[in-house]
CSV table of C-alpha atoms in Angstrom, one decimal:
chain,number,residue,atom,x,y,z
A,26,MET,CA,-15.5,-18.8,0.1
A,27,ALA,CA,-16.4,-17.8,-3.6
A,28,ASP,CA,-17.1,-14.2,-2.0
A,29,GLU,CA,-14.0,-13.5,0.1
A,30,LEU,CA,-12.0,-10.7,-1.6
A,31,VAL,CA,-8.6,-11.8,-0.2
A,32,HIS,CA,-7.2,-15.5,-0.2
A,33,TYR,CA,-4.7,-17.1,1.7
A,34,VAL,CA,-2.5,-19.8,1.2
A,35,VAL,CA,0.4,-21.6,3.0
A,36,ASP,CA,3.2,-23.4,0.9
A,37,ARG,CA,6.7,-24.6,2.6
A,38,GLY,CA,6.9,-21.8,4.9
A,39,VAL,CA,5.8,-19.2,2.7
A,40,ALA,CA,2.1,-17.0,3.2
A,41,THR,CA,0.6,-15.7,0.1
A,42,ILE,CA,-1.9,-13.5,0.7
A,43,THR,CA,-3.9,-12.4,-2.7
A,44,LEU,CA,-6.2,-9.5,-3.4
A,45,ASP,CA,-8.6,-10.5,-5.1
A,46,SER,CA,-11.1,-7.7,-6.0
A,47,PRO,CA,-10.5,-6.6,-9.5
A,48,SER,CA,-13.5,-5.2,-10.4
A,49,ASN,CA,-12.7,-2.4,-8.5
A,50,ARG,CA,-8.8,-2.4,-9.2
A,51,ASN,CA,-8.7,-4.0,-5.7
A,52,ALA,CA,-9.6,-1.1,-3.8
A,53,LEU,CA,-9.3,-1.1,0.1
A,54,SER,CA,-12.8,-1.7,0.5
A,55,SER,CA,-14.0,-2.4,4.1
A,56,GLN,CA,-14.4,-5.8,3.5
A,57,LEU,CA,-11.0,-6.1,1.6
A,58,ARG,CA,-9.2,-4.4,4.7
A,59,ALA,CA,-10.5,-6.7,7.0
A,60,GLU,CA,-9.7,-9.7,5.3
A,61,LEU,CA,-6.2,-8.1,4.5
A,62,LYS,CA,-5.9,-7.9,8.4
A,63,GLN,CA,-7.7,-11.3,9.1
A,64,HIS,CA,-4.9,-13.0,6.6
A,65,LEU,CA,-1.9,-10.7,7.9
A,66,THR,CA,-3.0,-11.9,11.8
A,67,SER,CA,-2.6,-15.4,10.4
A,68,ALA,CA,0.7,-15.4,8.6
A,69,ILE,CA,2.1,-13.4,11.8
A,70,ASP,CA,0.5,-15.5,14.4
A,71,ASP,CA,1.6,-19.2,12.6
A,72,ASN,CA,5.2,-20.4,13.5
A,73,ALA,CA,5.7,-22.2,10.1
A,74,VAL,CA,5.3,-19.2,8.1
A,75,ARG,CA,8.8,-17.9,7.2
A,76,VAL,CA,7.8,-15.2,4.8
A,77,ILE,CA,4.9,-13.3,3.7
A,78,VAL,CA,4.2,-12.7,0.2
A,79,LEU,CA,1.4,-9.8,-1.0
A,80,ASP,CA,-0.4,-10.5,-4.5
A,81,HIS,CA,-3.0,-9.7,-6.5
A,82,THR,CA,-5.0,-10.8,-9.4
A,83,GLY,CA,-6.2,-8.5,-12.1
A,84,PRO,CA,-4.3,-5.6,-14.0
A,85,VAL,CA,-3.7,-3.4,-11.1
A,86,PHE,CA,-1.9,-4.2,-7.5
A,87,CYS,CA,-4.1,-1.5,-5.3
A,88,ALA,CA,-5.7,1.6,-6.3
A,89,GLY,CA,-6.0,3.1,-2.9
A,90,MET,CA,-8.9,3.6,-0.9
A,91,ASP,CA,-12.3,2.6,-2.0
A,92,LEU,CA,-13.4,6.0,-3.3
A,93,LYS,CA,-17.1,4.6,-3.5
A,94,GLU,CA,-17.0,4.2,0.0
A,95,ALA,CA,-15.7,7.5,0.7
A,96,ARG,CA,-18.0,9.4,-1.1
A,97,GLY,CA,-20.4,11.1,1.5
A,98,SER,CA,-18.8,9.9,4.6
A,99,GLY,CA,-18.0,11.8,7.7
A,100,ALA,CA,-14.6,12.1,8.9
A,101,GLY,CA,-15.2,9.3,12.0
A,102,ASP,CA,-16.5,7.1,9.0
A,103,GLN,CA,-14.0,6.9,6.6
A,104,GLY,CA,-12.0,3.9,5.4
A,105,VAL,CA,-8.8,5.4,5.9
A,106,ASN,CA,-9.6,5.3,9.9
A,107,GLU,CA,-8.4,1.6,9.5
A,108,PHE,CA,-5.7,1.9,7.5
A,109,PRO,CA,-3.1,2.8,10.3
A,110,GLN,CA,-3.6,-0.8,11.5
A,111,LEU,CA,-2.5,-3.0,8.1
A,112,LEU,CA,0.1,-0.9,7.3
A,113,THR,CA,1.7,-1.1,11.4
A,114,GLN,CA,0.9,-5.5,10.9
A,115,ILE,CA,3.2,-5.2,7.9
A,116,MET,CA,6.0,-3.1,9.0
A,117,THR,CA,6.1,-4.5,12.6
A,118,SER,CA,5.5,-8.2,11.4
A,119,PRO,CA,8.5,-10.3,12.6
A,120,LYS,CA,8.4,-12.5,9.2
A,121,PRO,CA,9.5,-10.3,6.4
A,122,VAL,CA,6.6,-9.2,3.8
A,123,VAL,CA,7.1,-9.4,0.2
A,124,ALA,CA,4.5,-6.9,-2.2
A,125,LYS,CA,4.5,-8.3,-5.6
A,126,LEU,CA,3.2,-6.2,-8.8
A,127,ALA,CA,2.0,-7.1,-11.7
A,128,GLY,CA,0.8,-4.1,-12.0
A,129,PRO,CA,-0.1,-0.3,-10.9
A,130,ALA,CA,0.0,0.9,-7.1
A,131,ARG,CA,-1.9,4.1,-6.3
A,132,ALA,CA,-1.9,6.1,-3.6
A,133,GLY,CA,-2.8,3.7,-0.3
A,134,GLY,CA,-1.2,0.9,-2.6
A,135,VAL,CA,1.9,2.6,-2.7
A,136,GLY,CA,1.6,2.8,1.1
A,137,ILE,CA,1.2,-1.1,1.3
A,138,VAL,CA,4.1,-1.3,-1.2
A,139,ALA,CA,6.6,0.9,0.9
A,140,ALA,CA,5.2,-0.9,4.4
A,141,ALA,CA,6.4,-4.1,2.6
A,142,ASP,CA,10.5,-5.3,3.7
A,143,ILE,CA,10.7,-6.1,-0.2
A,144,ALA,CA,8.9,-5.1,-3.2
A,145,VAL,CA,9.4,-6.2,-6.9
A,146,ALA,CA,7.4,-4.7,-9.9
A,147,VAL,CA,6.8,-5.2,-13.4
A,148,GLU,CA,8.8,-2.8,-15.7
A,149,ASP,CA,5.3,-1.7,-16.9
A,150,ALA,CA,4.0,-0.8,-13.7
A,151,THR,CA,3.2,2.6,-12.7
A,152,PHE,CA,2.6,4.6,-9.3
A,153,ALA,CA,1.1,7.7,-8.2
A,154,PHE,CA,0.6,9.6,-5.0
A,155,SER,CA,-2.5,10.8,-6.4
A,156,GLU,CA,-3.9,12.0,-3.1
A,157,VAL,CA,-3.4,15.8,-4.0
A,158,ARG,CA,-5.6,15.2,-7.1
A,159,ILE,CA,-8.7,14.2,-5.6
A,160,GLY,CA,-8.2,16.9,-2.7
A,161,VAL,CA,-7.0,14.9,-0.1
A,162,VAL,CA,-3.8,14.4,1.4
A,163,PRO,CA,-1.2,11.4,1.2
A,164,ALA,CA,-0.8,12.1,5.6
A,165,VAL,CA,-1.4,8.2,6.8
A,166,ILE,CA,1.1,6.8,4.0
A,167,SER,CA,3.7,9.1,4.7
A,168,ILE,CA,4.9,7.5,7.3
A,169,PRO,CA,6.1,4.0,5.4
A,170,VAL,CA,6.7,5.8,2.5
A,171,LEU,CA,8.6,9.2,3.1
A,172,PRO,CA,11.7,7.0,4.9
A,173,ARG,CA,12.1,4.8,1.4
A,174,LEU,CA,12.4,8.2,-0.9
A,175,LEU,CA,14.9,10.4,-1.8
A,176,PRO,CA,13.6,13.9,-0.5
A,177,ARG,CA,13.5,15.9,-4.0
A,178,ALA,CA,11.5,13.0,-5.3
A,179,ALA,CA,9.1,13.0,-2.5
A,180,HIS,CA,8.3,16.7,-3.0
A,181,GLU,CA,7.9,16.7,-6.3
A,182,LEU,CA,5.9,13.2,-6.3
A,183,PHE,CA,3.7,14.0,-3.3
A,184,LEU,CA,2.6,17.5,-4.6
A,185,THR,CA,2.0,16.9,-8.3
A,186,GLY,CA,0.5,13.7,-7.9
A,187,GLU,CA,2.0,12.7,-11.2
A,188,GLN,CA,2.5,9.3,-12.7
A,189,PHE,CA,6.0,7.7,-12.6
A,190,THR,CA,7.6,4.4,-13.9
A,191,ALA,CA,8.9,1.1,-11.9
A,192,LYS,CA,12.4,2.2,-13.1
A,193,ARG,CA,11.7,5.2,-11.3
A,194,ALA,CA,10.4,3.7,-7.8
A,195,ALA,CA,13.4,1.5,-8.1
A,196,ASP,CA,16.2,4.4,-8.6
A,197,ILE,CA,14.3,6.5,-5.9
A,198,GLY,CA,13.8,3.7,-3.2
A,199,LEU,CA,10.4,2.5,-3.3
A,200,ILE,CA,10.6,-0.6,-4.9
A,201,ASN,CA,13.8,-3.3,-5.2
A,202,SER,CA,13.4,-3.7,-8.3
A,203,ALA,CA,11.8,-3.6,-12.0
A,204,VAL,CA,11.7,-6.7,-14.2
A,205,PRO,CA,9.7,-8.0,-17.4
A,206,ALA,CA,6.6,-9.5,-16.5
A,207,ASP,CA,7.8,-12.8,-17.5
A,208,ALA,CA,10.5,-12.3,-14.6
A,209,LEU,CA,8.7,-11.3,-11.9
A,210,ASP,CA,7.7,-14.8,-10.6
A,211,ASP,CA,11.7,-16.0,-10.5
A,212,GLU,CA,12.4,-12.6,-8.8
A,213,VAL,CA,10.1,-13.1,-6.2
A,214,GLY,CA,11.3,-16.7,-5.7
A,215,ARG,CA,14.7,-15.5,-5.7
A,216,PHE,CA,13.9,-12.9,-2.6
A,217,VAL,CA,11.7,-15.8,-1.0
A,218,LYS,CA,14.0,-18.0,-0.9
A,219,ALA,CA,17.2,-15.7,0.3
A,220,LEU,CA,14.6,-15.0,3.4
A,221,VAL,CA,14.0,-18.1,4.0
A,222,ALA,CA,17.4,-18.8,4.6
A,223,GLY,CA,17.8,-16.4,7.4
A,224,GLY,CA,17.2,-17.8,11.3
A,225,PRO,CA,13.6,-17.2,11.5
A,226,GLN,CA,14.7,-15.2,15.0
A,227,ALA,CA,17.9,-13.7,13.6
A,228,VAL,CA,15.8,-12.2,10.8
A,229,ALA,CA,13.0,-10.8,13.3
A,230,ALA,CA,15.7,-9.5,15.4
A,231,THR,CA,16.8,-8.0,12.2
A,232,LYS,CA,14.0,-6.2,11.1
A,233,GLU,CA,13.6,-4.5,14.4
A,234,LEU,CA,17.0,-3.1,14.1
A,235,LEU,CA,16.2,-2.1,11.0
A,236,ARG,CA,13.4,0.6,12.1
A,237,GLY,CA,16.0,1.7,14.2
A,238,ASP,CA,14.5,3.2,17.6
A,239,VAL,CA,11.1,3.3,16.1
A,240,THR,CA,8.6,1.1,18.5
A,241,ALA,CA,5.1,0.3,17.4
A,242,ASP,CA,3.8,2.7,19.8
A,243,ASP,CA,5.7,5.5,18.1
A,244,LEU,CA,4.0,4.5,15.3
A,245,ALA,CA,0.8,4.4,16.9
A,246,LYS,CA,1.2,7.7,17.7
A,247,SER,CA,2.7,9.3,14.2
A,248,PHE,CA,-0.2,7.3,12.9
A,249,ASN,CA,-2.2,9.1,15.3
A,250,ASP,CA,-0.8,12.6,14.3
A,251,MET,CA,-1.4,11.9,10.6
A,252,LEU,CA,-4.9,10.2,10.6
A,253,SER,CA,-7.0,13.0,11.5
A,254,LEU,CA,-5.9,14.9,8.7
A,255,SER,CA,-6.8,12.4,6.3
A,256,ALA,CA,-10.0,11.6,7.7
A,257,ARG,CA,-10.6,15.7,7.3
A,258,PHE,CA,-9.7,16.0,4.2
A,259,PHE,CA,-11.6,13.0,2.8
A,260,ALA,CA,-14.7,13.9,4.3
A,261,SER,CA,-13.9,17.7,3.6
A,262,GLU,CA,-15.6,20.0,0.8
A,263,GLU,CA,-12.6,19.9,-1.6
A,264,GLY,CA,-12.2,15.9,-0.9
A,265,GLN,CA,-15.6,15.3,-1.5
A,266,GLU,CA,-15.6,17.5,-4.8
A,267,GLY,CA,-12.7,15.4,-5.5
A,268,ILE,CA,-13.8,12.3,-5.3
A,269,THR,CA,-17.2,13.0,-6.8
A,270,ALA,CA,-15.3,14.3,-10.2
A,271,PHE,CA,-13.6,11.0,-10.3
A,272,ALA,CA,-16.3,8.8,-10.0
A,273,GLN,CA,-17.9,11.2,-13.0
A,274,LYS,CA,-14.8,11.4,-15.1
A,275,ARG,CA,-14.4,15.3,-15.2
A,276,LYS,CA,-12.1,18.1,-13.8
A,277,PRO,CA,-12.9,19.0,-10.3
A,278,ASN,CA,-13.8,22.4,-9.8
A,279,TRP,CA,-10.4,23.7,-8.7
A,280,ILE,CA,-9.1,23.5,-12.1
A,281,PRO,CA,-8.9,26.5,-14.1
A,282,GLU,CA,-10.6,26.8,-17.0
A,283,SER,CA,-8.8,26.6,-19.8
């Protein structure tokens, strides 16, 4: 379909799911979330699929939640309410998920990267937990992200919202490797080839093993605990001011005048 925002192709056991909404930096709009969820379900349910690759068009992997949709919405209508379902699908998928980043990720986009089993980015990709900069809390994404990160790095990057490089992302455990742009396809292909070489049932069981004693029900409870906090801040006076300031390309009102 010409108007779809997420494409799905299966080739030799590899399902490639491509975010294709470059006009808004592949932000997690309601349409993109719905299509991503549908394609993840298709890949998980297809016995012929052995590996899932999350790809993207345009210069940005994913900018996080669609702030245009978040502006003016109440807590119950915030798109972040649907985000735990997507993260849970990725985290509990019996097929390994590989995130392929030819560009930056922000906020919820970093949550998707952390939820994936393997993540590869080009060296000039950047990352940021930018939520605090717009007056919201990185609550939902903390579930997949915090187990990945070194604790000191998590405190620094969650609290400051500062941008960091792909090299640092690899150093602190967020991604597996940072490579030159012309080596991205080969590096992702190397991981895919290695993943396909494992027995599908053994790989699925090993994914469960790696989650430890965290079940899907445990994830649901953890996400629910974080969801109300996240949605409340998106709809709060501070969050709406931050979102508006971002849209208007100005500083939010809590930053002191210099």
